[in-house]
mmCIF file of C-alpha atoms and ligand atoms in Angstrom:
data_model
loop_
_atom_site.group_PDB
_atom_site.id
_atom_site.type_symbol
_atom_site.label_atom_id
_atom_site.label_comp_id
_atom_site.label_asym_id
_atom_site.label_seq_id
_atom_site.Cartn_x
_atom_site.Cartn_y
_atom_site.Cartn_z
ATOM 1 C CA MET A 1 -0.045 0.125 0.252
ATOM 2 C CA SER A 2 1.472 3.271 -0.394
ATOM 3 C CA VAL A 3 -0.240 5.276 1.609
ATOM 4 C CA ARG A 4 -1.675 4.615 5.432
ATOM 5 C CA LEU A 5 -4.112 6.139 7.337
ATOM 6 C CA GLU A 6 -3.999 5.160 10.989
ATOM 7 C CA ARG A 7 -6.487 7.343 13.002
ATOM 8 C CA GLU A 8 -5.914 7.862 16.364
ATOM 9 C CA GLU A 9 -9.518 9.718 16.971
ATOM 10 C CA PRO A 10 -9.664 13.165 17.069
ATOM 11 C CA LEU A 11 -6.149 12.587 15.080
ATOM 12 C CA ALA A 12 -5.177 10.862 12.460
ATOM 13 C CA LEU A 13 -1.874 10.034 10.118
ATOM 14 C CA LEU A 14 -1.615 9.894 6.789
ATOM 15 C CA VAL A 15 1.636 7.972 6.129
ATOM 16 C CA LEU A 16 3.513 8.017 2.618
ATOM 17 C CA ASP A 17 4.350 4.644 2.219
ATOM 18 C CA ARG A 18 6.696 4.022 -0.814
ATOM 19 C CA PRO A 19 10.185 3.955 1.205
ATOM 20 C CA GLU A 20 12.052 1.813 -1.196
ATOM 21 C CA ARG A 21 11.610 5.070 -3.858
ATOM 22 C CA LEU A 22 11.411 7.629 -0.913
ATOM 23 C CA ASN A 23 7.973 8.057 -0.822
ATOM 24 C CA ALA A 24 7.883 8.639 -4.288
ATOM 25 C CA LEU A 25 4.454 9.769 -5.536
ATOM 26 C CA ASP A 26 2.828 8.140 -8.715
ATOM 27 C CA THR A 27 -0.335 8.430 -9.768
ATOM 28 C CA GLY A 28 -1.915 5.197 -7.662
ATOM 29 C CA SER A 29 -0.287 7.170 -4.461
ATOM 30 C CA LEU A 30 -1.697 10.228 -5.326
ATOM 31 C CA ARG A 31 -5.426 8.769 -5.885
ATOM 32 C CA THR A 32 -4.780 6.267 -2.828
ATOM 33 C CA LEU A 33 -4.085 10.194 -0.915
ATOM 34 C CA LEU A 34 -6.729 11.906 -2.349
ATOM 35 C CA ALA A 35 -9.252 9.181 -1.095
ATOM 36 C CA ALA A 36 -8.230 9.438 1.745
ATOM 37 C CA ILE A 37 -8.204 13.076 2.340
ATOM 38 C CA ARG A 38 -11.527 13.135 1.144
ATOM 39 C CA GLU A 39 -13.061 10.156 3.637
ATOM 40 C CA LEU A 40 -11.044 12.202 6.880
ATOM 41 C CA ALA A 41 -13.022 15.173 5.150
ATOM 42 C CA ALA A 42 -16.078 13.542 5.661
ATOM 43 C CA ASP A 43 -15.763 12.055 9.541
ATOM 44 C CA GLU A 44 -16.246 14.756 12.247
ATOM 45 C CA ARG A 45 -14.394 12.622 14.825
ATOM 46 C CA ILE A 46 -11.064 13.549 13.017
ATOM 47 C CA ARG A 47 -10.133 17.112 14.276
ATOM 48 C CA VAL A 48 -6.603 17.398 12.727
ATOM 49 C CA VAL A 49 -4.421 15.773 10.278
ATOM 50 C CA ILE A 50 -0.555 14.655 10.544
ATOM 51 C CA LEU A 51 0.922 13.712 6.907
ATOM 52 C CA THR A 52 4.432 12.694 7.374
ATOM 53 C CA GLY A 53 7.018 9.845 5.267
ATOM 54 C CA ALA A 54 7.213 6.421 6.020
ATOM 55 C CA GLY A 55 10.788 5.259 6.661
ATOM 56 C CA ASP A 56 13.542 7.637 7.912
ATOM 57 C CA ARG A 57 14.801 9.198 4.813
ATOM 58 C CA ALA A 58 12.077 11.008 3.399
ATOM 59 C CA PHE A 59 8.659 12.885 4.036
ATOM 60 C CA ALA A 60 8.506 11.972 -0.339
ATOM 61 C CA ALA A 61 10.971 12.681 -2.978
ATOM 62 C CA GLY A 62 8.839 14.286 -4.995
ATOM 63 C CA ALA A 63 6.592 13.291 -8.147
ATOM 64 C CA ASP A 64 7.657 9.302 -9.368
ATOM 65 C CA ILE A 65 10.357 10.734 -12.443
ATOM 66 C CA GLY A 66 10.284 7.246 -13.847
ATOM 67 C CA GLU A 67 6.599 7.167 -14.409
ATOM 68 C CA MET A 68 7.303 11.023 -15.811
ATOM 69 C CA VAL A 69 9.821 10.443 -18.462
ATOM 70 C CA GLU A 70 7.549 9.478 -21.317
ATOM 71 C CA LYS A 71 4.325 10.930 -20.710
ATOM 72 C CA SER A 72 2.923 13.560 -23.193
ATOM 73 C CA PRO A 73 1.854 16.997 -22.826
ATOM 74 C CA ALA A 74 -1.675 15.812 -22.384
ATOM 75 C CA GLU A 75 -0.443 12.748 -19.863
ATOM 76 C CA ALA A 76 1.768 15.465 -18.316
ATOM 77 C CA LEU A 77 -1.599 17.608 -17.924
ATOM 78 C CA ALA A 78 -3.829 15.002 -16.026
ATOM 79 C CA PHE A 79 -0.635 13.836 -13.965
ATOM 80 C CA ALA A 80 -0.444 17.869 -12.068
ATOM 81 C CA GLU A 81 -4.249 18.459 -12.277
ATOM 82 C CA LEU A 82 -4.336 15.218 -10.098
ATOM 83 C CA GLY A 83 -1.330 16.203 -7.590
ATOM 84 C CA GLN A 84 -3.047 20.019 -7.625
ATOM 85 C CA ALA A 85 -6.019 18.487 -7.119
ATOM 86 C CA VAL A 86 -4.405 16.641 -3.965
ATOM 87 C CA CYS A 87 -2.530 19.650 -2.752
ATOM 88 C CA ARG A 88 -6.345 21.560 -2.763
ATOM 89 C CA ALA A 89 -8.299 18.681 -1.367
ATOM 90 C CA ILE A 90 -5.903 19.143 2.112
ATOM 91 C CA GLU A 91 -6.175 23.338 1.609
ATOM 92 C CA GLU A 92 -10.102 22.746 1.420
ATOM 93 C CA ALA A 93 -10.042 19.569 4.215
ATOM 94 C CA PRO A 94 -12.088 20.793 7.208
ATOM 95 C CA GLN A 95 -9.015 19.924 9.602
ATOM 96 C CA PRO A 96 -5.761 21.464 9.844
ATOM 97 C CA TYR A 97 -3.601 19.387 8.402
ATOM 98 C CA ILE A 98 0.525 19.132 9.804
ATOM 99 C CA ALA A 99 3.010 18.118 7.657
ATOM 100 C CA ALA A 100 5.381 16.414 9.744
ATOM 101 C CA VAL A 101 8.562 16.444 7.492
ATOM 102 C CA ASN A 102 11.216 13.178 8.042
ATOM 103 C CA GLY A 103 13.740 13.869 5.509
ATOM 104 C CA TYR A 104 13.557 14.664 1.471
ATOM 105 C CA ALA A 105 10.337 16.966 0.821
ATOM 106 C CA LEU A 106 11.606 17.519 -2.587
ATOM 107 C CA GLY A 107 9.502 18.833 -5.799
ATOM 108 C CA GLY A 108 6.022 17.516 -5.644
ATOM 109 C CA GLY A 109 6.900 16.443 -1.425
ATOM 110 C CA CYS A 110 7.477 20.008 -0.774
ATOM 111 C CA GLU A 111 4.258 21.020 -2.701
ATOM 112 C CA LEU A 112 2.636 18.797 -0.578
ATOM 113 C CA ALA A 113 4.414 20.342 2.750
ATOM 114 C CA LEU A 114 3.421 23.994 1.602
ATOM 115 C CA ALA A 115 -0.121 22.511 1.049
ATOM 116 C CA CYS A 116 -0.628 21.663 4.823
ATOM 117 C CA ASP A 117 -1.293 24.575 7.720
ATOM 118 C CA ILE A 118 1.563 23.764 9.597
ATOM 119 C CA ARG A 119 4.971 22.412 8.638
ATOM 120 C CA LEU A 120 7.277 20.909 11.049
ATOM 121 C CA ALA A 121 10.300 19.323 10.531
ATOM 122 C CA SER A 122 13.397 16.634 11.531
ATOM 123 C CA GLU A 123 17.173 17.987 11.538
ATOM 124 C CA ARG A 124 17.243 15.823 8.556
ATOM 125 C CA ALA A 125 14.685 17.383 6.446
ATOM 126 C CA VAL A 126 15.718 18.318 3.100
ATOM 127 C CA PHE A 127 13.734 21.024 1.167
ATOM 128 C CA ALA A 128 14.033 22.045 -2.618
ATOM 129 C CA GLN A 129 11.956 22.482 -5.457
ATOM 130 C CA PRO A 130 14.313 20.951 -8.491
ATOM 131 C CA GLU A 131 12.207 20.458 -11.253
ATOM 132 C CA VAL A 132 14.223 22.862 -13.239
ATOM 133 C CA THR A 133 17.194 20.734 -12.548
ATOM 134 C CA LEU A 134 15.109 17.861 -14.650
ATOM 135 C CA GLY A 135 13.707 20.307 -17.640
ATOM 136 C CA ILE A 136 9.529 21.538 -15.949
ATOM 137 C CA PRO A 137 8.321 23.928 -14.192
ATOM 138 C CA PRO A 138 7.183 22.783 -10.826
ATOM 139 C CA GLY A 139 3.348 21.265 -11.502
ATOM 140 C CA TRP A 140 1.752 21.237 -8.268
ATOM 141 C CA GLY A 141 1.366 24.711 -6.811
ATOM 142 C CA GLY A 142 5.110 25.366 -6.140
ATOM 143 C CA SER A 143 5.415 27.844 -8.419
ATOM 144 C CA GLN A 144 2.250 29.627 -6.487
ATOM 145 C CA ARG A 145 2.372 28.438 -2.643
ATOM 146 C CA LEU A 146 6.512 29.011 -2.037
ATOM 147 C CA PRO A 147 6.266 32.866 -3.112
ATOM 148 C CA ARG A 148 2.885 32.551 -0.266
ATOM 149 C CA VAL A 149 5.353 31.039 2.362
ATOM 150 C CA VAL A 150 8.510 32.564 2.499
ATOM 151 C CA PRO A 151 9.026 35.608 1.081
ATOM 152 C CA PRO A 152 9.285 36.104 -2.574
ATOM 153 C CA GLY A 153 12.472 36.895 -3.511
ATOM 154 C CA ILE A 154 13.950 33.650 -1.300
ATOM 155 C CA ALA A 155 11.487 31.371 -3.660
ATOM 156 C CA GLY A 156 12.366 33.071 -6.436
ATOM 157 C CA GLU A 157 16.080 31.717 -5.540
ATOM 158 C CA LEU A 158 14.777 27.998 -5.260
ATOM 159 C CA LEU A 159 12.760 27.661 -7.802
ATOM 160 C CA TYR A 160 14.897 29.119 -10.013
ATOM 161 C CA THR A 161 17.751 27.153 -8.647
ATOM 162 C CA GLY A 162 16.598 23.854 -7.411
ATOM 163 C CA ARG A 163 18.972 24.473 -4.187
ATOM 164 C CA ARG A 164 18.678 22.195 -1.248
ATOM 165 C CA VAL A 165 17.539 23.660 2.066
ATOM 166 C CA GLY A 166 18.357 21.662 5.416
ATOM 167 C CA ALA A 167 16.292 21.901 8.203
ATOM 168 C CA GLN A 168 17.772 25.157 9.737
ATOM 169 C CA GLU A 169 17.767 27.253 6.893
ATOM 170 C CA ALA A 170 14.142 25.907 6.398
ATOM 171 C CA LEU A 171 13.165 27.258 9.653
ATOM 172 C CA ARG A 172 14.996 30.798 9.382
ATOM 173 C CA ILE A 173 12.640 31.862 6.327
ATOM 174 C CA GLY A 174 10.274 30.795 8.048
ATOM 175 C CA LEU A 175 9.581 27.510 5.385
ATOM 176 C CA VAL A 176 8.638 25.746 8.778
ATOM 177 C CA ASN A 177 7.621 26.299 11.996
ATOM 178 C CA ALA A 178 10.008 24.424 13.925
ATOM 179 C CA VAL A 179 13.068 21.688 14.274
ATOM 180 C CA TYR A 180 12.762 18.246 16.685
ATOM 181 C CA PRO A 181 15.483 15.656 16.021
ATOM 182 C CA ALA A 182 14.111 12.870 14.516
ATOM 183 C CA GLU A 183 12.746 10.215 17.046
ATOM 184 C CA GLU A 184 10.832 13.251 18.259
ATOM 185 C CA LEU A 185 9.362 14.910 15.341
ATOM 186 C CA LEU A 186 5.998 12.778 15.484
ATOM 187 C CA GLU A 187 5.516 13.157 19.273
ATOM 188 C CA ARG A 188 5.988 16.968 19.119
ATOM 189 C CA ALA A 189 3.618 16.755 15.673
ATOM 190 C CA ARG A 190 0.889 15.086 18.404
ATOM 191 C CA GLU A 191 1.175 17.105 20.706
ATOM 192 C CA LEU A 192 0.605 20.345 18.957
ATOM 193 C CA ALA A 193 -2.282 18.075 17.068
ATOM 194 C CA ARG A 194 -3.370 17.733 20.566
ATOM 195 C CA GLN A 195 -3.364 21.076 21.457
ATOM 196 C CA ILE A 196 -5.622 22.139 18.539
ATOM 197 C CA ALA A 197 -8.027 19.752 18.792
ATOM 198 C CA ALA A 198 -9.043 20.353 22.626
ATOM 199 C CA ASN A 199 -10.133 23.497 21.308
ATOM 200 C CA GLY A 200 -13.538 24.205 19.985
ATOM 201 C CA PRO A 201 -13.772 21.984 17.189
ATOM 202 C CA ILE A 202 -16.209 23.620 14.684
ATOM 203 C CA ALA A 203 -14.383 27.447 16.174
ATOM 204 C CA VAL A 204 -11.246 25.491 14.559
ATOM 205 C CA ARG A 205 -12.833 24.788 11.504
ATOM 206 C CA LEU A 206 -14.416 28.039 11.123
ATOM 207 C CA THR A 207 -10.646 29.347 11.408
ATOM 208 C CA LYS A 208 -9.201 27.344 9.079
ATOM 209 C CA ALA A 209 -11.978 28.154 6.579
ATOM 210 C CA ALA A 210 -11.433 31.953 7.287
ATOM 211 C CA VAL A 211 -7.411 31.982 6.636
ATOM 212 C CA ARG A 212 -8.010 29.988 3.315
ATOM 213 C CA PHE A 213 -10.512 32.317 2.276
ATOM 214 C CA GLY A 214 -8.626 35.396 2.999
ATOM 215 C CA LEU A 215 -5.545 34.317 1.777
ATOM 216 C CA GLU A 216 -7.029 33.379 -1.389
ATOM 217 C CA HIS A 217 -9.761 36.213 -2.275
ATOM 218 C CA GLY A 218 -8.005 39.402 -0.143
ATOM 219 C CA LEU A 219 -8.180 41.586 3.178
ATOM 220 C CA GLU A 220 -11.848 43.176 2.458
ATOM 221 C CA ALA A 221 -13.498 39.669 1.232
ATOM 222 C CA GLY A 222 -11.751 38.144 3.958
ATOM 223 C CA LEU A 223 -12.836 40.485 6.712
ATOM 224 C CA ALA A 224 -16.167 40.060 5.496
ATOM 225 C CA TYR A 225 -16.528 36.390 5.532
ATOM 226 C CA GLU A 226 -14.897 36.560 9.204
ATOM 227 C CA ARG A 227 -17.919 38.458 10.158
ATOM 228 C CA GLN A 228 -20.338 35.892 8.906
ATOM 229 C CA LEU A 229 -18.273 32.700 10.240
ATOM 230 C CA PHE A 230 -18.174 34.575 13.500
ATOM 231 C CA ALA A 231 -21.907 35.386 13.390
ATOM 232 C CA HIS A 232 -22.233 31.880 12.551
ATOM 233 C CA ALA A 233 -20.534 30.521 15.479
ATOM 234 C CA PHE A 234 -23.145 32.777 17.859
ATOM 235 C CA THR A 235 -25.853 29.683 16.549
ATOM 236 C CA THR A 236 -23.561 26.471 18.420
ATOM 237 C CA GLY A 237 -23.263 25.477 21.441
ATOM 238 C CA ASP A 238 -19.766 25.308 21.768
ATOM 239 C CA GLN A 239 -19.650 28.956 21.591
ATOM 240 C CA ARG A 240 -21.833 29.432 24.970
ATOM 241 C CA GLU A 241 -19.990 26.655 26.397
ATOM 242 C CA GLY A 242 -16.700 28.140 25.744
ATOM 243 C CA MET A 243 -17.531 31.243 27.054
ATOM 244 C CA ARG A 244 -19.591 30.004 30.555
ATOM 245 C CA ALA A 245 -17.129 27.887 31.258
ATOM 246 C CA PHE A 246 -14.199 30.486 31.368
ATOM 247 C CA LEU A 247 -16.988 32.746 33.397
ATOM 248 C CA GLU A 248 -17.302 29.769 35.618
ATOM 249 C CA LYS A 249 -13.755 29.034 35.970
ATOM 250 C CA ARG A 250 -13.813 25.724 34.685
ATOM 251 C CA ARG A 251 -12.821 23.898 31.330
ATOM 252 C CA PRO A 252 -14.897 23.799 28.856
ATOM 253 C CA THR A 253 -16.507 20.357 27.459
ATOM 254 C CA PHE A 254 -17.019 21.212 24.214
ATOM 255 C CA LEU A 255 -19.330 19.080 21.669
ATOM 256 C CA GLY A 256 -18.834 20.294 17.769
ATOM 257 C CA ARG A 257 -22.593 21.702 18.090
HETATM 258 N N1 LIG B 1 10.876 9.285 -8.460
HETATM 259 C C1 LIG B 1 11.306 8.046 -9.019
HETATM 260 N N2 LIG B 1 12.228 7.286 -7.980
HETATM 261 C C2 LIG B 1 13.020 8.442 -7.399
HETATM 262 C C3 LIG B 1 12.517 9.477 -6.736
HETATM 263 C C4 LIG B 1 11.916 10.163 -7.574
HETATM 264 N N3 LIG B 1 11.276 11.321 -7.673
HETATM 265 N N4 LIG B 1 13.712 9.791 -5.434
HETATM 266 C C5 LIG B 1 13.994 8.589 -5.579
HETATM 267 N N5 LIG B 1 13.840 7.729 -5.971
HETATM 268 C C6 LIG B 1 14.353 6.612 -6.110
HETATM 269 C C7 LIG B 1 15.752 6.372 -7.189
HETATM 270 O O1 LIG B 1 15.521 6.002 -8.188
HETATM 271 C C8 LIG B 1 16.197 4.846 -5.861
HETATM 272 O O2 LIG B 1 15.271 3.925 -7.279
HETATM 273 P P1 LIG B 1 16.442 2.445 -6.904
HETATM 274 O O3 LIG B 1 16.971 1.822 -5.824
HETATM 275 O O4 LIG B 1 15.736 1.451 -7.766
HETATM 276 O O5 LIG B 1 17.888 3.323 -7.605
HETATM 277 C C9 LIG B 1 15.450 5.135 -4.754
HETATM 278 O O6 LIG B 1 14.519 5.681 -4.528
HETATM 279 C C10 LIG B 1 16.369 5.936 -3.583
HETATM 280 O O7 LIG B 1 17.147 6.881 -4.028
HETATM 281 P P2 LIG B 1 18.904 7.020 -4.027
HETATM 282 O O8 LIG B 1 18.996 5.867 -4.885
HETATM 283 O O9 LIG B 1 18.624 8.080 -5.774
HETATM 284 O O10 LIG B 1 18.897 7.712 -3.123
HETATM 285 P P3 LIG B 1 20.392 8.823 -3.192
HETATM 286 O O11 LIG B 1 20.396 9.100 -1.214
HETATM 287 O O12 LIG B 1 21.255 8.689 -3.330
HETATM 288 O O13 LIG B 1 19.505 10.157 -3.093
HETATM 289 C C11 LIG B 1 17.825 11.760 -3.456
HETATM 290 C C12 LIG B 1 18.154 10.971 -2.430
HETATM 291 C C13 LIG B 1 18.510 13.303 -2.965
HETATM 292 C C14 LIG B 1 16.405 12.283 -2.693
HETATM 293 C C15 LIG B 1 17.503 11.532 -4.765
HETATM 294 O O14 LIG B 1 17.089 9.716 -4.941
HETATM 295 C C16 LIG B 1 16.399 12.606 -5.706
HETATM 296 O O15 LIG B 1 17.546 13.255 -5.935
HETATM 297 N N6 LIG B 1 16.071 12.107 -6.440
HETATM 298 C C17 LIG B 1 14.729 12.971 -7.012
HETATM 299 C C18 LIG B 1 14.453 14.428 -6.326
HETATM 300 C C19 LIG B 1 13.520 14.987 -7.441
HETATM 301 O O16 LIG B 1 13.800 15.247 -8.634
HETATM 302 N N7 LIG B 1 12.442 15.023 -6.998
HETATM 303 C C20 LIG B 1 11.569 16.066 -7.927
HETATM 304 C C21 LIG B 1 10.930 14.953 -8.953
HETATM 305 S S1 LIG B 1 10.161 16.357 -9.975
HETATM 306 C C22 LIG B 1 8.564 16.709 -9.276
HETATM 307 O O17 LIG B 1 7.991 16.446 -8.080
HETATM 308 C C23 LIG B 1 7.692 17.995 -10.392
HETATM 309 C C24 LIG B 1 6.355 18.137 -9.607
HETATM 310 O O18 LIG B 1 6.362 19.848 -9.238
HETATM 311 C C25 LIG B 1 4.985 17.503 -9.148
#
């Protein structure tokens, strides 16, 4: 199996699992991954998803070059559409996604991590968009998301050179939130995920929706959307419970409705 879905309610782990190819993503893996993301999106018991790679060498070493080498332009377009659909499904999922980058995140692997809401890295993480070294531009969103995550001049340098960036540089340029020893990475990702999952589930979903909407539609539209979501929260029991718990000096019990 090329992608493993592990449920640890309220968390889920999606593990890219093709270690003999450094978790390189072929059409089959992408389809399995897309199906798993959609399955989780429909599951209200899952509040946060962690995306990581199997083995200790790679998150994902990119799109499968062996599969791509002989593609026609039409097949390349379909492959880009599928990879982009996976990244879009992560962005549009109701749950926050944490990329736990445990090794190489190259090309399509880096693009998957960029689509996640939060990136954590192990000391062994290596990021790059090496597509230009293979004679192609990025195809799963790297040219669009990298300049939205790190400053555009730095994104340009990385995209035009294909240069690799280690974990500490990734931290310095804001590509990742934190760097941990490899053996701690998953547990730290789980800790962060549990911290998110302890909050009001509707509130977290609405917040992700607002952040994503504003990044794509600009400040004015984003503010209008945020007010609507804010008002919507006042139709929920979680709003009453969260505020009453504060006033009564106790921990809230959120029911997600
Ligand atoms: N596609 C297919 N196979 C891959 C692969 C990929 N992206 N990355 C690694 N592999 C395979 C290797 O061919 C090798 O297979 P064999 O054992 O059968 O020879 C196996 O995984 C192990 O890799 P290496 O022997 O190369 O391991 P290494 O330690 O010497 O090097 C590496 C590791 C630096 C990651 C190197 O494998 C590498 O450069 N991989 C390609 C990275 C890359 O260019 N990714 C971008 C792809 S393009 C893309 O993603 C387009 C897009 O925007 C969607």
